[in-house]
mmCIF file of C-alpha atoms and ligand atoms in Angstrom:
data_model
loop_
_atom_site.group_PDB
_atom_site.id
_atom_site.type_symbol
_atom_site.label_atom_id
_atom_site.label_comp_id
_atom_site.label_asym_id
_atom_site.label_seq_id
_atom_site.Cartn_x
_atom_site.Cartn_y
_atom_site.Cartn_z
ATOM 1 C CA MET A 212 0.000 0.000 0.000
ATOM 2 C CA LEU A 213 2.823 2.412 0.856
ATOM 3 C CA GLU A 214 5.212 3.431 -1.892
ATOM 4 C CA ASN A 215 8.722 2.136 -1.186
ATOM 5 C CA LEU A 216 10.942 4.997 -0.131
ATOM 6 C CA ILE A 217 13.929 3.239 1.415
ATOM 7 C CA SER A 218 16.012 1.326 -1.121
ATOM 8 C CA SER A 219 16.231 -2.471 -0.943
ATOM 9 C CA GLU A 220 20.040 -2.169 -0.722
ATOM 10 C CA ASN A 221 19.712 -0.131 2.452
ATOM 11 C CA ILE A 222 17.181 -2.540 3.950
ATOM 12 C CA LEU A 223 19.542 -5.443 3.247
ATOM 13 C CA ALA A 224 22.483 -3.520 4.690
ATOM 14 C CA VAL A 225 20.587 -2.819 7.934
ATOM 15 C CA GLU A 226 19.362 -6.420 8.138
ATOM 16 C CA LYS A 227 22.933 -7.674 7.768
ATOM 17 C CA LEU A 228 24.186 -5.362 10.508
ATOM 18 C CA LEU A 229 21.365 -6.410 12.830
ATOM 19 C CA ALA A 230 22.193 -10.055 12.239
ATOM 20 C CA GLU A 231 25.794 -9.435 13.357
ATOM 21 C CA LYS A 232 25.606 -6.781 16.075
ATOM 22 C CA ASN A 233 24.084 -6.826 19.526
ATOM 23 C CA ARG A 234 24.903 -3.618 21.420
ATOM 24 C CA VAL A 235 23.206 -0.689 19.695
ATOM 25 C CA VAL A 236 23.308 3.009 20.562
ATOM 26 C CA ILE A 237 20.673 5.286 19.045
ATOM 27 C CA LEU A 238 21.754 8.918 18.778
ATOM 28 C CA SER A 239 19.728 12.042 18.108
ATOM 29 C CA HIS A 240 20.319 15.783 17.984
ATOM 30 C CA LYS A 241 20.875 18.512 20.565
ATOM 31 C CA ASN A 242 17.725 20.105 22.016
ATOM 32 C CA PRO A 243 15.752 17.020 21.006
ATOM 33 C CA ASP A 244 12.222 17.622 19.746
ATOM 34 C CA GLY A 245 9.207 15.326 19.377
ATOM 35 C CA ASP A 246 10.589 13.704 16.247
ATOM 36 C CA ALA A 247 14.068 13.145 17.697
ATOM 37 C CA VAL A 248 12.679 11.533 20.862
ATOM 38 C CA GLY A 249 9.741 9.765 19.162
ATOM 39 C CA SER A 250 11.810 8.190 16.387
ATOM 40 C CA SER A 251 14.609 7.163 18.791
ATOM 41 C CA LEU A 252 12.266 5.528 21.292
ATOM 42 C CA ALA A 253 10.294 3.748 18.556
ATOM 43 C CA LEU A 254 13.480 2.273 17.127
ATOM 44 C CA CYS A 255 14.716 1.389 20.616
ATOM 45 C CA HIS A 256 11.489 -0.550 21.296
ATOM 46 C CA TYR A 257 11.862 -2.380 18.000
ATOM 47 C CA LEU A 258 15.491 -3.330 18.609
ATOM 48 C CA ARG A 259 14.799 -4.471 22.164
ATOM 49 C CA GLY A 260 11.936 -6.539 20.769
ATOM 50 C CA ARG A 261 14.516 -8.232 18.568
ATOM 51 C CA GLY A 262 16.601 -9.018 21.619
ATOM 52 C CA LYS A 263 19.201 -6.271 21.130
ATOM 53 C CA GLU A 264 20.800 -4.309 23.926
ATOM 54 C CA ALA A 265 19.616 -0.900 22.769
ATOM 55 C CA VAL A 266 19.861 2.488 24.448
ATOM 56 C CA VAL A 267 19.134 6.052 23.331
ATOM 57 C CA VAL A 268 21.817 8.694 23.950
ATOM 58 C CA LEU A 269 20.705 12.319 23.622
ATOM 59 C CA PRO A 270 23.045 15.322 24.018
ATOM 60 C CA ASN A 271 20.715 17.105 26.480
ATOM 61 C CA ALA A 272 17.256 17.009 28.004
ATOM 62 C CA PHE A 273 13.994 16.978 26.072
ATOM 63 C CA PRO A 274 10.921 19.037 27.030
ATOM 64 C CA ASP A 275 8.563 17.823 29.766
ATOM 65 C CA PHE A 276 5.656 17.474 27.370
ATOM 66 C CA LEU A 277 7.444 14.417 25.908
ATOM 67 C CA ALA A 278 8.145 12.744 29.249
ATOM 68 C CA TRP A 279 4.994 10.562 28.998
ATOM 69 C CA LEU A 280 6.356 8.760 25.926
ATOM 70 C CA PRO A 281 6.719 5.051 26.667
ATOM 71 C CA ALA A 282 10.203 4.134 27.898
ATOM 72 C CA SER A 283 11.570 7.658 27.918
ATOM 73 C CA ASP A 284 13.661 6.128 30.735
ATOM 74 C CA ALA A 285 15.601 4.255 28.033
ATOM 75 C CA VAL A 286 17.307 7.590 27.377
ATOM 76 C CA VAL A 287 20.754 8.585 28.695
ATOM 77 C CA LEU A 288 21.521 12.315 28.589
ATOM 78 C CA TYR A 289 25.105 13.034 27.597
ATOM 79 C CA ASP A 290 25.362 16.331 29.493
ATOM 80 C CA ASN A 291 23.907 14.962 32.768
ATOM 81 C CA GLU A 292 25.187 11.396 32.742
ATOM 82 C CA THR A 293 28.353 11.778 30.708
ATOM 83 C CA GLU A 294 30.120 8.724 32.123
ATOM 84 C CA ARG A 295 27.156 6.405 31.549
ATOM 85 C CA ALA A 296 26.659 7.808 28.071
ATOM 86 C CA LYS A 297 30.352 7.389 27.220
ATOM 87 C CA GLU A 298 30.329 3.803 28.479
ATOM 88 C CA ALA A 299 27.384 2.972 26.232
ATOM 89 C CA ILE A 300 29.005 4.705 23.250
ATOM 90 C CA GLU A 301 32.369 2.988 23.776
ATOM 91 C CA ALA A 302 30.702 -0.424 24.031
ATOM 92 C CA ALA A 303 28.539 0.134 20.932
ATOM 93 C CA GLU A 304 28.784 -2.309 18.039
ATOM 94 C CA LEU A 305 26.346 -0.318 15.939
ATOM 95 C CA PHE A 306 25.007 3.266 15.885
ATOM 96 C CA PHE A 307 21.740 4.525 14.534
ATOM 97 C CA CYS A 308 21.841 8.274 13.879
ATOM 98 C CA LEU A 309 18.333 9.677 13.875
ATOM 99 C CA ASP A 310 16.943 13.051 12.782
ATOM 100 C CA PHE A 311 20.253 14.821 12.114
ATOM 101 C CA ASN A 312 22.537 14.983 9.092
ATOM 102 C CA THR A 313 25.992 15.731 10.490
ATOM 103 C CA LEU A 314 27.698 14.443 13.644
ATOM 104 C CA SER A 315 28.333 17.993 14.885
ATOM 105 C CA ARG A 316 24.571 18.161 15.656
ATOM 106 C CA ILE A 317 25.073 15.832 18.639
ATOM 107 C CA GLY A 318 27.478 18.282 20.287
ATOM 108 C CA GLU A 319 30.183 16.936 22.594
ATOM 109 C CA ALA A 320 28.900 13.374 22.183
ATOM 110 C CA SER A 321 30.330 13.446 18.650
ATOM 111 C CA GLU A 322 33.902 13.017 19.979
ATOM 112 C CA PRO A 323 33.506 9.609 21.637
ATOM 113 C CA VAL A 324 31.207 8.491 18.812
ATOM 114 C CA ALA A 325 33.798 9.355 16.156
ATOM 115 C CA ALA A 326 36.431 7.450 18.157
ATOM 116 C CA VAL A 327 34.469 4.176 18.098
ATOM 117 C CA ASP A 328 34.966 1.913 15.117
ATOM 118 C CA ALA A 329 31.354 0.782 14.717
ATOM 119 C CA PRO A 330 29.120 1.220 11.664
ATOM 120 C CA LYS A 331 26.732 4.167 11.604
ATOM 121 C CA VAL A 332 23.288 3.961 10.039
ATOM 122 C CA LEU A 333 21.723 7.329 9.254
ATOM 123 C CA VAL A 334 17.933 7.587 9.299
ATOM 124 C CA ASP A 335 16.979 11.188 8.610
ATOM 125 C CA HIS A 336 14.891 13.633 6.585
ATOM 126 C CA HIS A 337 17.213 16.658 6.482
ATOM 127 C CA PRO A 338 18.771 17.584 3.143
ATOM 128 C CA PHE A 339 22.536 17.356 2.503
ATOM 129 C CA PRO A 340 23.767 14.547 4.798
ATOM 130 C CA SER A 341 27.515 14.579 5.514
ATOM 131 C CA ASP A 342 29.678 11.631 4.479
ATOM 132 C CA GLU A 343 30.124 10.385 8.059
ATOM 133 C CA PHE A 344 27.587 7.552 7.822
ATOM 134 C CA GLY A 345 28.137 4.062 6.390
ATOM 135 C CA VAL A 346 24.483 3.442 5.542
ATOM 136 C CA GLU A 347 22.504 6.515 4.478
ATOM 137 C CA ILE A 348 18.747 6.313 4.800
ATOM 138 C CA SER A 349 18.213 9.982 3.976
ATOM 139 C CA HIS A 350 14.860 11.099 2.584
ATOM 140 C CA PRO A 351 14.014 14.816 2.772
ATOM 141 C CA VAL A 352 10.602 14.051 1.280
ATOM 142 C CA ALA A 353 9.581 12.257 4.509
ATOM 143 C CA CYS A 354 7.574 14.388 6.943
ATOM 144 C CA SER A 355 9.693 13.194 9.845
ATOM 145 C CA THR A 356 12.328 10.705 10.900
ATOM 146 C CA SER A 357 9.544 8.919 12.749
ATOM 147 C CA GLU A 358 7.854 8.237 9.392
ATOM 148 C CA LEU A 359 11.132 6.705 8.202
ATOM 149 C CA VAL A 360 11.416 4.536 11.318
ATOM 150 C CA TYR A 361 7.898 3.224 10.649
ATOM 151 C CA ARG A 362 8.894 2.438 7.081
ATOM 152 C CA LEU A 363 12.151 0.831 8.157
ATOM 153 C CA VAL A 364 10.509 -1.414 10.749
ATOM 154 C CA CYS A 365 7.788 -2.459 8.282
ATOM 155 C CA ARG A 366 10.351 -3.332 5.630
ATOM 156 C CA LEU A 367 12.478 -5.302 8.100
ATOM 157 C CA SER A 368 9.750 -7.146 9.981
ATOM 158 C CA GLY A 369 6.328 -6.145 8.634
ATOM 159 C CA ASP A 370 3.632 -3.939 10.168
ATOM 160 C CA GLU A 371 2.878 -6.687 12.709
ATOM 161 C CA ALA A 372 6.194 -5.815 14.419
ATOM 162 C CA VAL A 373 4.864 -2.328 15.261
ATOM 163 C CA THR A 374 3.612 -2.355 18.841
ATOM 164 C CA PHE A 375 1.223 0.047 20.542
ATOM 165 C CA GLU A 376 4.196 1.709 22.294
ATOM 166 C CA MET A 377 6.081 2.146 19.023
ATOM 167 C CA ALA A 378 2.936 3.530 17.378
ATOM 168 C CA GLN A 379 2.604 6.183 20.105
ATOM 169 C CA CYS A 380 6.218 7.286 19.614
ATOM 170 C CA ILE A 381 5.971 7.328 15.813
ATOM 171 C CA TYR A 382 2.703 9.265 15.788
ATOM 172 C CA THR A 383 4.132 11.839 18.206
ATOM 173 C CA GLY A 384 7.154 12.445 15.957
ATOM 174 C CA MET A 385 5.046 12.741 12.818
ATOM 175 C CA MET A 386 2.600 15.076 14.555
ATOM 176 C CA THR A 387 5.182 17.401 16.108
ATOM 177 C CA ASP A 388 7.323 17.757 12.954
ATOM 178 C CA THR A 389 4.290 18.757 10.859
ATOM 179 C CA GLY A 390 2.604 21.158 13.306
ATOM 180 C CA ALA A 391 -0.124 18.512 13.740
ATOM 181 C CA PHE A 392 -0.266 17.905 9.977
ATOM 182 C CA ALA A 393 -0.483 21.572 9.026
ATOM 183 C CA TYR A 394 2.705 21.637 6.910
ATOM 184 C CA ALA A 395 5.167 19.218 5.253
ATOM 185 C CA SER A 396 2.326 16.720 5.297
ATOM 186 C CA ALA A 397 0.646 16.699 1.890
ATOM 187 C CA ARG A 398 1.668 13.175 0.818
ATOM 188 C CA LYS A 399 -1.060 10.541 0.935
ATOM 189 C CA ASP A 400 1.301 7.945 2.448
ATOM 190 C CA ILE A 401 1.359 9.969 5.682
ATOM 191 C CA TYR A 402 -2.351 9.294 6.152
ATOM 192 C CA LEU A 403 -1.975 5.617 5.282
ATOM 193 C CA ILE A 404 0.663 5.407 8.016
ATOM 194 C CA ILE A 405 -1.591 7.278 10.456
ATOM 195 C CA ALA A 406 -4.368 4.779 9.677
ATOM 196 C CA ALA A 407 -1.966 1.920 10.396
ATOM 197 C CA LEU A 408 -0.956 3.553 13.706
ATOM 198 C CA LEU A 409 -4.613 4.061 14.681
ATOM 199 C CA ALA A 410 -5.115 0.351 14.032
ATOM 200 C CA LYS A 411 -2.512 -0.266 16.772
ATOM 201 C CA GLY A 412 -4.853 1.420 19.234
ATOM 202 C CA ILE A 413 -3.288 4.852 19.668
ATOM 203 C CA ASP A 414 -5.568 7.700 20.760
ATOM 204 C CA LYS A 415 -4.489 10.536 18.463
ATOM 205 C CA ASP A 416 -6.608 13.194 20.174
ATOM 206 C CA LEU A 417 -5.155 12.266 23.540
ATOM 207 C CA ILE A 418 -1.596 12.443 22.153
ATOM 208 C CA TYR A 419 -2.389 15.900 20.752
ATOM 209 C CA ARG A 420 -3.594 17.052 24.171
ATOM 210 C CA LYS A 421 -0.610 15.547 25.987
ATOM 211 C CA VAL A 422 1.806 17.422 23.739
ATOM 212 C CA PHE A 423 0.057 20.701 22.919
ATOM 213 C CA TYR A 424 -2.407 21.251 25.801
ATOM 214 C CA ASN A 425 0.158 20.855 28.485
ATOM 215 C CA TYR A 426 1.377 24.411 29.063
ATOM 216 C CA SER A 427 2.241 25.972 32.373
ATOM 217 C CA LEU A 428 0.596 29.302 33.211
ATOM 218 C CA SER A 429 3.999 30.988 32.993
ATOM 219 C CA ARG A 430 4.480 29.676 29.456
ATOM 220 C CA MET A 431 1.092 31.099 28.458
ATOM 221 C CA ARG A 432 2.026 34.468 30.000
ATOM 222 C CA LEU A 433 5.398 34.410 28.254
ATOM 223 C CA THR A 434 3.671 33.798 24.892
ATOM 224 C CA GLY A 435 1.341 36.736 25.540
ATOM 225 C CA TYR A 436 4.252 38.978 26.456
ATOM 226 C CA VAL A 437 6.301 38.042 23.392
ATOM 227 C CA LEU A 438 3.442 38.569 20.952
ATOM 228 C CA ASN A 439 2.366 41.813 22.567
ATOM 229 C CA GLU A 440 5.717 43.447 23.189
ATOM 230 C CA LYS A 441 8.475 41.610 21.353
ATOM 231 C CA LEU A 442 7.113 40.952 17.884
ATOM 232 C CA LYS A 443 8.383 43.096 15.063
ATOM 233 C CA VAL A 444 6.970 42.854 11.554
ATOM 234 C CA TYR A 445 9.134 43.950 8.622
ATOM 235 C CA ASN A 446 6.341 44.657 6.132
ATOM 236 C CA LYS A 447 8.695 45.579 3.313
ATOM 237 C CA HIS A 448 10.341 42.156 3.551
ATOM 238 C CA ASN A 449 7.281 40.014 4.410
ATOM 239 C CA ALA A 450 9.181 38.956 7.517
ATOM 240 C CA ALA A 451 8.806 38.948 11.292
ATOM 241 C CA LEU A 452 11.150 38.787 14.263
ATOM 242 C CA LEU A 453 10.681 37.667 17.871
ATOM 243 C CA THR A 454 13.387 38.206 20.474
ATOM 244 C CA LEU A 455 13.775 37.109 24.078
ATOM 245 C CA GLU A 456 16.745 38.056 26.183
ATOM 246 C CA HIS A 457 18.063 35.878 28.975
ATOM 247 C CA GLY A 458 16.646 38.190 31.653
ATOM 248 C CA GLU A 459 13.179 37.987 30.127
ATOM 249 C CA LEU A 460 13.291 34.179 30.055
ATOM 250 C CA MET A 461 14.245 34.224 33.741
ATOM 251 C CA ARG A 462 11.470 36.675 34.565
ATOM 252 C CA PHE A 463 8.876 34.234 33.184
ATOM 253 C CA TYR A 464 10.526 31.188 34.810
ATOM 254 C CA ALA A 465 10.921 29.741 31.319
ATOM 255 C CA VAL A 466 11.945 26.082 31.253
ATOM 256 C CA LYS A 467 12.984 23.849 28.381
ATOM 257 C CA GLY A 468 10.249 23.654 25.755
ATOM 258 C CA ASP A 469 8.436 26.806 26.887
ATOM 259 C CA THR A 470 9.350 28.645 23.690
ATOM 260 C CA GLU A 471 8.795 25.641 21.399
ATOM 261 C CA GLY A 472 6.504 26.565 18.523
ATOM 262 C CA LEU A 473 6.619 30.328 19.171
ATOM 263 C CA VAL A 474 8.559 30.952 15.959
ATOM 264 C CA ASN A 475 5.638 29.594 13.906
ATOM 265 C CA MET A 476 3.120 32.095 15.224
ATOM 266 C CA PRO A 477 4.111 35.165 13.152
ATOM 267 C CA LEU A 478 3.515 33.098 9.995
ATOM 268 C CA GLN A 479 -0.185 33.376 10.859
ATOM 269 C CA ILE A 480 -0.029 37.098 10.034
ATOM 270 C CA ARG A 481 -1.249 37.868 6.513
ATOM 271 C CA GLY A 482 1.717 38.462 4.217
ATOM 272 C CA VAL A 483 4.423 37.138 6.548
ATOM 273 C CA ARG A 484 6.473 34.453 4.771
ATOM 274 C CA PHE A 485 9.544 34.291 6.982
ATOM 275 C CA SER A 486 9.814 34.272 10.747
ATOM 276 C CA CYS A 487 12.851 34.409 13.015
ATOM 277 C CA PHE A 488 13.079 33.875 16.758
ATOM 278 C CA LEU A 489 16.231 34.898 18.633
ATOM 279 C CA ARG A 490 16.414 33.385 22.117
ATOM 280 C CA GLU A 491 19.285 34.314 24.407
ATOM 281 C CA GLU A 492 19.794 30.958 26.149
ATOM 282 C CA MET A 493 22.726 32.225 28.192
ATOM 283 C CA PRO A 494 24.092 35.764 28.276
ATOM 284 C CA GLY A 495 25.897 36.135 24.942
ATOM 285 C CA LYS A 496 24.667 32.840 23.461
ATOM 286 C CA ILE A 497 21.716 33.131 21.105
ATOM 287 C CA ASN A 498 19.704 30.262 19.708
ATOM 288 C CA VAL A 499 18.209 31.035 16.305
ATOM 289 C CA SER A 500 14.990 29.464 14.985
ATOM 290 C CA LEU A 501 13.765 30.153 11.476
ATOM 291 C CA ARG A 502 10.529 29.223 9.693
ATOM 292 C CA SER A 503 9.207 30.027 6.243
ATOM 293 C CA VAL A 504 6.372 29.156 3.907
ATOM 294 C CA ASP A 505 6.359 28.102 0.249
ATOM 295 C CA ASP A 506 9.667 28.282 -1.554
ATOM 296 C CA PHE A 507 11.566 30.646 0.687
ATOM 297 C CA PRO A 508 14.648 28.654 1.796
ATOM 298 C CA CYS A 509 15.234 29.616 5.411
ATOM 299 C CA ASN A 510 17.978 26.953 5.646
ATOM 300 C CA GLU A 511 20.055 29.112 3.279
ATOM 301 C CA VAL A 512 19.622 32.065 5.639
ATOM 302 C CA ALA A 513 20.616 29.801 8.559
ATOM 303 C CA ALA A 514 23.754 28.636 6.751
ATOM 304 C CA GLN A 515 24.833 32.084 5.522
ATOM 305 C CA PHE A 516 24.065 34.164 8.608
ATOM 306 C CA PHE A 517 23.493 31.969 11.662
ATOM 307 C CA ASN A 518 26.047 29.107 11.621
ATOM 308 C CA GLY A 519 23.334 26.566 11.060
ATOM 309 C CA GLY A 520 21.110 24.781 8.585
ATOM 310 C CA GLY A 521 18.081 22.511 8.462
ATOM 311 C CA HIS A 522 15.040 22.081 6.257
ATOM 312 C CA LYS A 523 13.850 24.533 3.600
ATOM 313 C CA ASN A 524 10.944 25.702 5.785
ATOM 314 C CA ALA A 525 12.326 25.003 9.284
ATOM 315 C CA SER A 526 15.906 25.663 10.226
ATOM 316 C CA GLY A 527 18.063 27.088 12.957
ATOM 317 C CA GLY A 528 21.500 28.066 14.149
ATOM 318 C CA GLU A 529 23.523 29.632 16.913
ATOM 319 C CA LEU A 530 25.208 32.988 17.560
ATOM 320 C CA HIS A 531 27.731 34.140 20.126
ATOM 321 C CA CYS A 532 27.054 37.868 20.380
ATOM 322 C CA SER A 533 24.708 40.417 21.955
ATOM 323 C CA MET A 534 21.006 40.602 21.075
ATOM 324 C CA ASP A 535 21.571 43.976 19.360
ATOM 325 C CA GLU A 536 24.200 42.455 17.117
ATOM 326 C CA ALA A 537 21.967 39.471 16.368
ATOM 327 C CA VAL A 538 19.088 41.763 15.379
ATOM 328 C CA LYS A 539 21.427 43.704 13.084
ATOM 329 C CA LEU A 540 22.512 40.443 11.473
ATOM 330 C CA PHE A 541 18.871 39.545 10.913
ATOM 331 C CA SER A 542 18.302 42.922 9.185
ATOM 332 C CA LYS A 543 21.289 42.222 6.962
ATOM 333 C CA ALA A 544 19.872 38.813 6.068
ATOM 334 C CA LEU A 545 16.582 40.474 5.080
ATOM 335 C CA GLN A 546 18.445 42.854 2.764
ATOM 336 C CA LYS A 547 20.381 40.019 1.179
ATOM 337 C CA PHE A 548 17.300 37.819 0.675
ATOM 338 C CA ASN A 549 14.905 40.664 -0.126
ATOM 339 C CA LYS A 550 14.319 39.579 -3.705
ATOM 340 C CA GLN A 551 13.286 36.019 -2.743
ATOM 341 C CA LEU A 552 11.146 37.367 0.113
ATOM 342 C CA THR A 553 9.184 39.784 -2.017
ATOM 343 C CA GLU A 554 8.866 38.102 -5.417
HETATM 344 P P1 5GP B 851 14.216 24.558 15.961
HETATM 345 O O1 5GP B 851 13.899 25.917 15.470
HETATM 346 O O2 5GP B 851 12.974 23.758 16.218
HETATM 347 O O3 5GP B 851 15.207 24.539 17.072
HETATM 348 O O4 5GP B 851 14.958 23.822 14.763
HETATM 349 C C1 5GP B 851 14.306 23.591 13.558
HETATM 350 C C2 5GP B 851 15.183 22.790 12.628
HETATM 351 O O5 5GP B 851 16.328 23.556 12.312
HETATM 352 C C3 5GP B 851 15.750 21.514 13.248
HETATM 353 O O6 5GP B 851 14.907 20.431 12.982
HETATM 354 C C4 5GP B 851 17.057 21.363 12.525
HETATM 355 O O7 5GP B 851 16.826 20.784 11.275
HETATM 356 C C5 5GP B 851 17.493 22.769 12.245
HETATM 357 N N1 5GP B 851 18.472 23.332 13.193
HETATM 358 C C6 5GP B 851 18.230 23.958 14.369
HETATM 359 N N2 5GP B 851 19.363 24.386 14.939
HETATM 360 C C7 5GP B 851 20.372 24.035 14.105
HETATM 361 C C8 5GP B 851 21.800 24.202 14.133
HETATM 362 O O8 5GP B 851 22.377 24.786 15.050
HETATM 363 N N3 5GP B 851 22.487 23.678 13.082
HETATM 364 C C9 5GP B 851 21.886 23.039 12.043
HETATM 365 N N4 5GP B 851 22.644 22.558 11.047
HETATM 366 N N5 5GP B 851 20.553 22.879 11.985
HETATM 367 C C10 5GP B 851 19.800 23.354 12.983
HETATM 368 MN MN1 MN B 852 12.647 15.741 12.309
#
């Protein structure tokens, strides 16, 4: 029923590795989101079901609204439990690299990983994968890495191998990476997969509520403050900017995940095609989130101005400077990309 996306060569290569290797470490990117955590846990469940010793190593913590995911305790955080994470990495016979396209995206964990002589299987939907992976299952057309994990498991063992727990994780990743199927989700196969996941017994409305109706009051207040006082629209460029300095985040007791999704909101304004959110994580360290609609390639802006990259319509980066300097850089980017923003 589904069109084959993953090549038969890659399926055979993964099958061969799984026949030979036992200790598996699943890696995903820094500041893990619903797709990073969902795809990693789904694959971890599958591998454990096949009798493998599998563990998920993430560079740092994921937001609270994902903590209900089944077996989120299978996760080791590299920044908090460095020794345990290193032990797992050093003992690994096989790595799965999920939802990132270059090892630098896993931060400091990339050092011990690069030092281990074990094959690396990439499963990802970002464009332009680096050449660091032995098996490359890279499909930018997929809505999420979770979609690819579903496809991979089905090709290896059939849909009957997908458990209720795996279905919950996969659905969560597909839902969060598409804004609950509002973008990057126009392919019919996505809905065939959703139907298959529903057949496993997942409650999609409940998953939606667990993820998106789970805000603290302070997060709600922070959103109100940002939209009311910190949103700037650049009408001439069809663009918008949100900024939050470290002091402001502290004032609203912001915790991990509290600003997730904010960057999408200005795209709801008529005419706005490009949105940028500058968040000063630590004094002098600014996290950049970019979103766009249609053909405007915000990953090119991320690469040229913000030391980053990502998807055409969702990308990000990092700056080490003051907020004023970051805002100036954003203005420069608007000048440089003005033609594409206004055509
Ligand atoms: P977010 O805005 O949700 O943090 O990130 C959106 C997307 O941008 C991520 O899925 C990832 O593809 C990309 N991204 C975010 N930060 C970085 C970064 O520092 N470097 C690169 N290469 N991509 C990033
Ligand atoms: Mn993803």
